[in-house]
Tab-separated table of C-alpha atoms in Angstrom:
chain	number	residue	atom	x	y	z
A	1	UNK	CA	0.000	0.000	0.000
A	2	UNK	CA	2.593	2.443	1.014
A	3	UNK	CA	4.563	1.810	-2.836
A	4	UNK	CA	1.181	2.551	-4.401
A	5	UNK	CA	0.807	5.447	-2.327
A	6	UNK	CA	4.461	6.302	-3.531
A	7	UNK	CA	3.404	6.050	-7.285
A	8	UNK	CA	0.509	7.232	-7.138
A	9	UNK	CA	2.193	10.992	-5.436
A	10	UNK	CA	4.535	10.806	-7.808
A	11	UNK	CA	1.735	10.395	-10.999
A	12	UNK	CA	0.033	13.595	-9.208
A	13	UNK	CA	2.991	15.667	-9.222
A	14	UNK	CA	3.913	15.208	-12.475
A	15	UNK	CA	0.530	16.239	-13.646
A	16	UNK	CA	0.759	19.425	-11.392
A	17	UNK	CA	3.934	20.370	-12.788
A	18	UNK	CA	2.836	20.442	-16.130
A	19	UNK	CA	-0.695	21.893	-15.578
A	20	UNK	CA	-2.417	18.872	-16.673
A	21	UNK	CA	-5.889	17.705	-14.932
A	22	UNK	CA	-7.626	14.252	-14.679
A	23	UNK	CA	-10.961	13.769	-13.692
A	24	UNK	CA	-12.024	12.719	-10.963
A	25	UNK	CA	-15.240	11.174	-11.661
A	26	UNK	CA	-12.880	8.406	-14.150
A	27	UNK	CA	-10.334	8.198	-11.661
A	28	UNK	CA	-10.463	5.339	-9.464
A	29	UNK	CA	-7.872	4.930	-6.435
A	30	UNK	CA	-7.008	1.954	-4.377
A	31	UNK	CA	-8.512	-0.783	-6.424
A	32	UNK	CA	-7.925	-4.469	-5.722
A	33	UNK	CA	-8.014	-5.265	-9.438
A	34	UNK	CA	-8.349	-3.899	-12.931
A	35	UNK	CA	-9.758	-4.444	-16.118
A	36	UNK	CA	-7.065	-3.506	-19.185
A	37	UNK	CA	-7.645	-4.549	-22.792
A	38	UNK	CA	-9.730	-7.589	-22.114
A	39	UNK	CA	-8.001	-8.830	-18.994
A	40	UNK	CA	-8.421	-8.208	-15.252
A	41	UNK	CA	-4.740	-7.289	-13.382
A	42	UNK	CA	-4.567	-7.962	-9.748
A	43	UNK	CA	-2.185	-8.542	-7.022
A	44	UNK	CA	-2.438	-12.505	-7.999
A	45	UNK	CA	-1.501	-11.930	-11.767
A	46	UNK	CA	-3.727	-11.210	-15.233
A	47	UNK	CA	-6.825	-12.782	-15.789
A	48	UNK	CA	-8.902	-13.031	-18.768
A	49	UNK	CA	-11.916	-10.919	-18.631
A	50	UNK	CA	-14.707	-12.276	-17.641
A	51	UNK	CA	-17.193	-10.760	-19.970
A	52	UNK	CA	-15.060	-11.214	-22.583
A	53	UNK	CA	-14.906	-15.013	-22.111
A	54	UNK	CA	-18.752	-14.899	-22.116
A	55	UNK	CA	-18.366	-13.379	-25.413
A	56	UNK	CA	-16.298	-16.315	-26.760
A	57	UNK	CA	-18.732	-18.595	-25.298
A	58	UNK	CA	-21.934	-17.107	-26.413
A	59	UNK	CA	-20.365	-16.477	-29.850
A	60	UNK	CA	-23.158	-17.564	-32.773
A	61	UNK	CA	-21.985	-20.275	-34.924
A	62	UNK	CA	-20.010	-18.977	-37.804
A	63	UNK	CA	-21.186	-19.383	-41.266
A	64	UNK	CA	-18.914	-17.211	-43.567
A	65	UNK	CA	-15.203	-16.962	-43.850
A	66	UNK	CA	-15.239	-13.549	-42.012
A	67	UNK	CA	-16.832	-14.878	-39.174
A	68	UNK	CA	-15.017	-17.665	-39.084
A	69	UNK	CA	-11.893	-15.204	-38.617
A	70	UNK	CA	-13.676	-12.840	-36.181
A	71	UNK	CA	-13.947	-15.288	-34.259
A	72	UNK	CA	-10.332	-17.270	-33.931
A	73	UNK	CA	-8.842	-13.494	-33.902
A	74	UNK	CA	-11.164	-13.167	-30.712
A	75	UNK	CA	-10.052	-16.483	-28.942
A	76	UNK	CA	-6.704	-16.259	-30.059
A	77	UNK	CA	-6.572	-13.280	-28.275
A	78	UNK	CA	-6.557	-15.185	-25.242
A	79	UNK	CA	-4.314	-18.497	-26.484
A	80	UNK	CA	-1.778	-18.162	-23.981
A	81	UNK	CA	-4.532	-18.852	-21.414
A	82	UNK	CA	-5.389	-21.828	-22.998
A	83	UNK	CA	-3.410	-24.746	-23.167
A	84	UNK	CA	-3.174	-26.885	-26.796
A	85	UNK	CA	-4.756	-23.600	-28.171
A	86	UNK	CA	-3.434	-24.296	-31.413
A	87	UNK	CA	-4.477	-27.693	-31.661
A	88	UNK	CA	-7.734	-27.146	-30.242
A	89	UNK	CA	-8.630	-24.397	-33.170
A	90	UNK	CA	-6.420	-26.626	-35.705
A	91	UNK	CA	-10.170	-27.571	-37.366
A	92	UNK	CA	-11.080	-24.569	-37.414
A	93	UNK	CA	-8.315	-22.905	-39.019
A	94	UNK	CA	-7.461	-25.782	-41.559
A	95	UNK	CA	-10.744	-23.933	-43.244
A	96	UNK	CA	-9.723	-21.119	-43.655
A	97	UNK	CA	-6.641	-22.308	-46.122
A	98	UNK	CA	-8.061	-21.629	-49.011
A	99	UNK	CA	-7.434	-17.544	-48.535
A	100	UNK	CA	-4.979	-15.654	-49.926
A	101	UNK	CA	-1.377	-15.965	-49.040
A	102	UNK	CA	0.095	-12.896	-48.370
A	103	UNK	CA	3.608	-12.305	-47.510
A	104	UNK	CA	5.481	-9.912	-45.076
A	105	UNK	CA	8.090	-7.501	-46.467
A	106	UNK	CA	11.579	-9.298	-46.985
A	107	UNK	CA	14.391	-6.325	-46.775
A	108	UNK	CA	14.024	-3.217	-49.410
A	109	UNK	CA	13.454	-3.229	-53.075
A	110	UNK	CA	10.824	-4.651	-55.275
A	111	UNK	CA	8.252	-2.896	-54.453
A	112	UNK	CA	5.519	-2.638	-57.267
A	113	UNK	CA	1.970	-0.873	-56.117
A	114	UNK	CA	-1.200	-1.889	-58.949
A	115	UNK	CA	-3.768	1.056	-58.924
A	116	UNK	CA	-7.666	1.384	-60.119
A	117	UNK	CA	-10.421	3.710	-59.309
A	118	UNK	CA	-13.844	3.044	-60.380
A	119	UNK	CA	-17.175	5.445	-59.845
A	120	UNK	CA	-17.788	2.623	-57.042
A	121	UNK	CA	-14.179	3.145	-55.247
A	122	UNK	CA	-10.494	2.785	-55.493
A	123	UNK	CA	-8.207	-0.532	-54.964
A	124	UNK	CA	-4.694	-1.052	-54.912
A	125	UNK	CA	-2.346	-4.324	-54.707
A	126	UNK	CA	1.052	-3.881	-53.031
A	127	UNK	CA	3.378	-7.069	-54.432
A	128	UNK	CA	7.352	-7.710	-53.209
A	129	UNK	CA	9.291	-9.386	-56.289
A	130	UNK	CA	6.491	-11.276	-57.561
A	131	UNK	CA	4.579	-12.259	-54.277
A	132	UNK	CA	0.799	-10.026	-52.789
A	133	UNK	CA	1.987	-8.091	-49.302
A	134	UNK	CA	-1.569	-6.781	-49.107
A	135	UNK	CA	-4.774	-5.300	-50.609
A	136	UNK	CA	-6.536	-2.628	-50.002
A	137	UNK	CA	-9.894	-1.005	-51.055
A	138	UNK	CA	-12.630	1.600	-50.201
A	139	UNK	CA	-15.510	3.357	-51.243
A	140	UNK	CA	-15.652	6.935	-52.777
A	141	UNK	CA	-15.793	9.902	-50.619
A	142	UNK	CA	-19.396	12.182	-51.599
A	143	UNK	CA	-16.606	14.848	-52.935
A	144	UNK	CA	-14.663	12.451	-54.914
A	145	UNK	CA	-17.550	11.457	-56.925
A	146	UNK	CA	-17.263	14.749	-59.103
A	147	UNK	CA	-14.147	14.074	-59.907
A	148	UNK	CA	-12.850	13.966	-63.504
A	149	UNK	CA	-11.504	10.399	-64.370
A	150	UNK	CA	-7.746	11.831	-64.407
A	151	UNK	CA	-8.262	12.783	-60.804
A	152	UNK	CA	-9.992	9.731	-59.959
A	153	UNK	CA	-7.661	7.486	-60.539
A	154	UNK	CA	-5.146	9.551	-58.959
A	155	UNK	CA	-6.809	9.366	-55.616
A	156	UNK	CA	-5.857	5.911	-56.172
A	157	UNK	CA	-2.666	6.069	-56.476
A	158	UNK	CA	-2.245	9.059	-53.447
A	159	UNK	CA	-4.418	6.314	-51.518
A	160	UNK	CA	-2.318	3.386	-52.132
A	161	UNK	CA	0.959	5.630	-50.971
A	162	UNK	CA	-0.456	6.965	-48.226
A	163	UNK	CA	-1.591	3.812	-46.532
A	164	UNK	CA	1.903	2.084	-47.444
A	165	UNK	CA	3.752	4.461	-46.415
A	166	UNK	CA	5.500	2.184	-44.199
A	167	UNK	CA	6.800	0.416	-46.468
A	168	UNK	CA	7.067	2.422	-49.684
A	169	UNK	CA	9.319	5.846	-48.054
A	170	UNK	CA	12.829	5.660	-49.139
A	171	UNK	CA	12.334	2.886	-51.476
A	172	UNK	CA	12.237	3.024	-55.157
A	173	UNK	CA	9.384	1.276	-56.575
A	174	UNK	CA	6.941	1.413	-59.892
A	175	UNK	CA	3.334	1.777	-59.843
A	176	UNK	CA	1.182	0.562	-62.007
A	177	UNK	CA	-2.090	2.147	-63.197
A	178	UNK	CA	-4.681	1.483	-65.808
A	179	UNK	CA	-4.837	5.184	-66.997
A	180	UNK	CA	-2.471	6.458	-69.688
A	181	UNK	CA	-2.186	9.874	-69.207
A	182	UNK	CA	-0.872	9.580	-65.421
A	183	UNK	CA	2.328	8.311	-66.935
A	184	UNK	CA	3.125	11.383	-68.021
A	185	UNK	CA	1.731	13.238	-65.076
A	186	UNK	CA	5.348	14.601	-64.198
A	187	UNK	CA	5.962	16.213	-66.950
A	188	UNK	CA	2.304	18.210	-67.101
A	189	UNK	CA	2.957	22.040	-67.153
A	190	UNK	CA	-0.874	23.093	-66.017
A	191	UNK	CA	-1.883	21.403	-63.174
A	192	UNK	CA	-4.789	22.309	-60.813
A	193	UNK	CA	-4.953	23.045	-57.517
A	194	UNK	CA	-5.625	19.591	-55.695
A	195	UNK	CA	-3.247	18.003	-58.429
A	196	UNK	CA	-0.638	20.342	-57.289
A	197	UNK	CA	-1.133	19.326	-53.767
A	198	UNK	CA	-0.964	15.656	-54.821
A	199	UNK	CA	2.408	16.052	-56.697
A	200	UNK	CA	3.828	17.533	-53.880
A	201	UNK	CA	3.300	14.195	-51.761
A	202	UNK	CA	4.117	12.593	-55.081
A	203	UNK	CA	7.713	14.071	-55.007
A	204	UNK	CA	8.499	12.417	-51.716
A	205	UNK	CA	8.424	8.891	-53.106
A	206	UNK	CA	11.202	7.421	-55.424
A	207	UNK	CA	8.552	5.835	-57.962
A	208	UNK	CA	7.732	5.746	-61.859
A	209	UNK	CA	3.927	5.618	-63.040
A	210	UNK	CA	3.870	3.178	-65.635
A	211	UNK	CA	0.840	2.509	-68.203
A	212	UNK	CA	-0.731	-0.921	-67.230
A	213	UNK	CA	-4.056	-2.328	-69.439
A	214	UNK	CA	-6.960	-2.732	-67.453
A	215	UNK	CA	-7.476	-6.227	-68.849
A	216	UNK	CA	-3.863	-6.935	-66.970
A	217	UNK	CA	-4.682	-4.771	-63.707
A	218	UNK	CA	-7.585	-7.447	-62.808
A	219	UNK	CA	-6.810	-7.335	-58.569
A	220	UNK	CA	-6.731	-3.660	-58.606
A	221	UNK	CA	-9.856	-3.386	-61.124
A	222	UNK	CA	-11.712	-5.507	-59.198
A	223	UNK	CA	-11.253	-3.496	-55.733
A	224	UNK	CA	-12.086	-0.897	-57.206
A	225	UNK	CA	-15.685	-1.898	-58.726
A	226	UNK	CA	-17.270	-4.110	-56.061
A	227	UNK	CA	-16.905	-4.189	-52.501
A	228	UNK	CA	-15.683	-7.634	-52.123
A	229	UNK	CA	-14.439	-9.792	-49.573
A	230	UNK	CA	-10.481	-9.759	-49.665
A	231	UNK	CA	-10.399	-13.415	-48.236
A	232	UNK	CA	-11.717	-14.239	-51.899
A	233	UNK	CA	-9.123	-12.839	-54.138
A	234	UNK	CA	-6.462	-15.535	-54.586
A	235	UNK	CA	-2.873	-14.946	-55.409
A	236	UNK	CA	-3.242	-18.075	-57.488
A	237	UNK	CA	-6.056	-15.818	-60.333
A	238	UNK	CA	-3.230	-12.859	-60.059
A	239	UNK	CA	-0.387	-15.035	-61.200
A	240	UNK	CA	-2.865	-16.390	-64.186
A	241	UNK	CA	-3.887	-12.817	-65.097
A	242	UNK	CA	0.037	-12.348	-65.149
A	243	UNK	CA	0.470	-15.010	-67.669
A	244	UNK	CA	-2.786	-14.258	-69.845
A	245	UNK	CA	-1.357	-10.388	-70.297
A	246	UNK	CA	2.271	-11.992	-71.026
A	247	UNK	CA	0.739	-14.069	-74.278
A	248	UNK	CA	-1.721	-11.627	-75.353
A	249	UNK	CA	-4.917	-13.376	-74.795
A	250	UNK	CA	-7.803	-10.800	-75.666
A	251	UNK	CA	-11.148	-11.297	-73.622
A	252	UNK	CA	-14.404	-10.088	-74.567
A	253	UNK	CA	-18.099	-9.711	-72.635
A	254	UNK	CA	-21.030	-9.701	-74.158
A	255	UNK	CA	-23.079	-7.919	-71.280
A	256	UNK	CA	-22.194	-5.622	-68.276
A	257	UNK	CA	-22.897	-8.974	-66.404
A	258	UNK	CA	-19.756	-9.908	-66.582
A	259	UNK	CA	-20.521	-13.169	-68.850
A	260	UNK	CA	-17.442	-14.685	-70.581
A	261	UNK	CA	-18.988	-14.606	-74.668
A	262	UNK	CA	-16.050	-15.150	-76.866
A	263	UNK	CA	-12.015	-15.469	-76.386
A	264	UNK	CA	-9.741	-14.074	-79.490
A	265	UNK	CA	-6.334	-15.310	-79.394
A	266	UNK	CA	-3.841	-13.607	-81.837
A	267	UNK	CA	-0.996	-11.428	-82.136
A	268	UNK	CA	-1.434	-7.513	-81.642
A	269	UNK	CA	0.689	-6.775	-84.447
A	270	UNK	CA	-1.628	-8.135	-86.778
A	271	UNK	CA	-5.065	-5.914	-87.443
């Protein structure tokens, strides 16, 4: 009692030295335990929270993949509480295999970022020599749906840099977009106002913008034009796309339903 009525002086003071105020109605002093970030500290060690084990317990059955990973990220939480954790949820996550494989960053270099925007949002691939590090998607802003397609799919591409920051500052990298004329969007004399604001977080990154066809850019295309559950996007259909764009296979739809009509295989060179 006397330490914590050392620490707790010392907490005080600090706060009255630099003007600082707590209130006292959320302040609670001389508690036997406490709950922190789903567990329950105490003079005998943590504890798993007790409401959140009801949660666990009470949890409906899970029907779709999302679920399914809602709810092992929830009890894995707690899986040094439980012994044979990862044996116990071994079923469970043996179903969950067929998702995509993503990889973590290995070192620097490699980098290539795959860009689309869409009047239904933007999406963006981030791949490491070959391999998927992650996706990412959203919907349009009410602002960004005035946009002119040039600034559309720029958003994209500030999008896809701003979230990978991380791993994107300092390195030198291509991205790849679907829209021609952002290829040559360093060397445009007249820019506007927001496209001058977006070149000047352009200019920190070491990257090219490179023409990709939207046939090619399938991931990123597909982000971008339905809001679609990222645990069904395969690496596996990216690396096929890869190899249809390599031998020039040209695919054509007879409806906006997406139906597959008619497949034209020949040479581009040829009219």
């Amino acid at each position: 009692m006397e330490e914590h009525a050392a620490h707790l002086r010392l907490v005080l003071e600090v706060l009255r030295q630099n003007l600082l105020y707590a209130k006292l109605s959320k302040c609670k002093f001389w508690m036997s335990s406490v709950s922190f970030l789903g567990h329950v500290v105490s003079a005998e060690g943590i504890a798993v929270d007790p409401a959140k084990a009801e949660a666990v317990l009470n949890w409906p059955r899970p029907t779709k993949v999302t679920e399914m990973k809602s709810f092992l990220g929830l009890a894995g939480y707690y899986r040094r509480f439980i012994e044979g954790f990862s044996r116990i949820a071994r079923p469970l996550t043996q179903l969950l295999k067929k998702g995509p494989v993503l990889v973590l960053p290995c070192g620097s270099g490699g980098f290539v970022v795959y860009c689309d925007a869409s009047y239904q949002g933007l999406g963006a691939v981030l791949m490491q020599n070959g391999r998927v590090v992650a996706y990412a998607s959203r919907q349009l802003k009410v602002h960004e749906q005035n946009y002119p397609t040039h600034d559309l799919e720029l958003v994209a591409v500030v999008f896809a840099l701003k979230l990978w920051r991380h791993y994107l500052y300092g390195e030198t990298f291509e991205i790849f977009t679907d829209h021609k004329s952002l290829k040559y969007l360093f060397s445009h004399n007249e820019l506007n106002m927001r496209q001058r604001r977006w070149m000047e977080l352009l200019k920190d990154y070491d990257c090219t913008i490179s023409y990709h066809p939207g046939r090619a850019n399938v991931v990123a295309d597909a982000l971008s034009h339905k809001s679609t559950s990222l645990a069904s996007i395969f690496v596996e259909e990216w690396r096929l796309c890869e190899k249809v764009n390599e031998i020039r296979i040209r695919v054509g739809f007879s409806s906006n339903e997406g139906i597959l009509a008619t497949m034209i295989i020949g040479s581009e060179l040829v009219d």
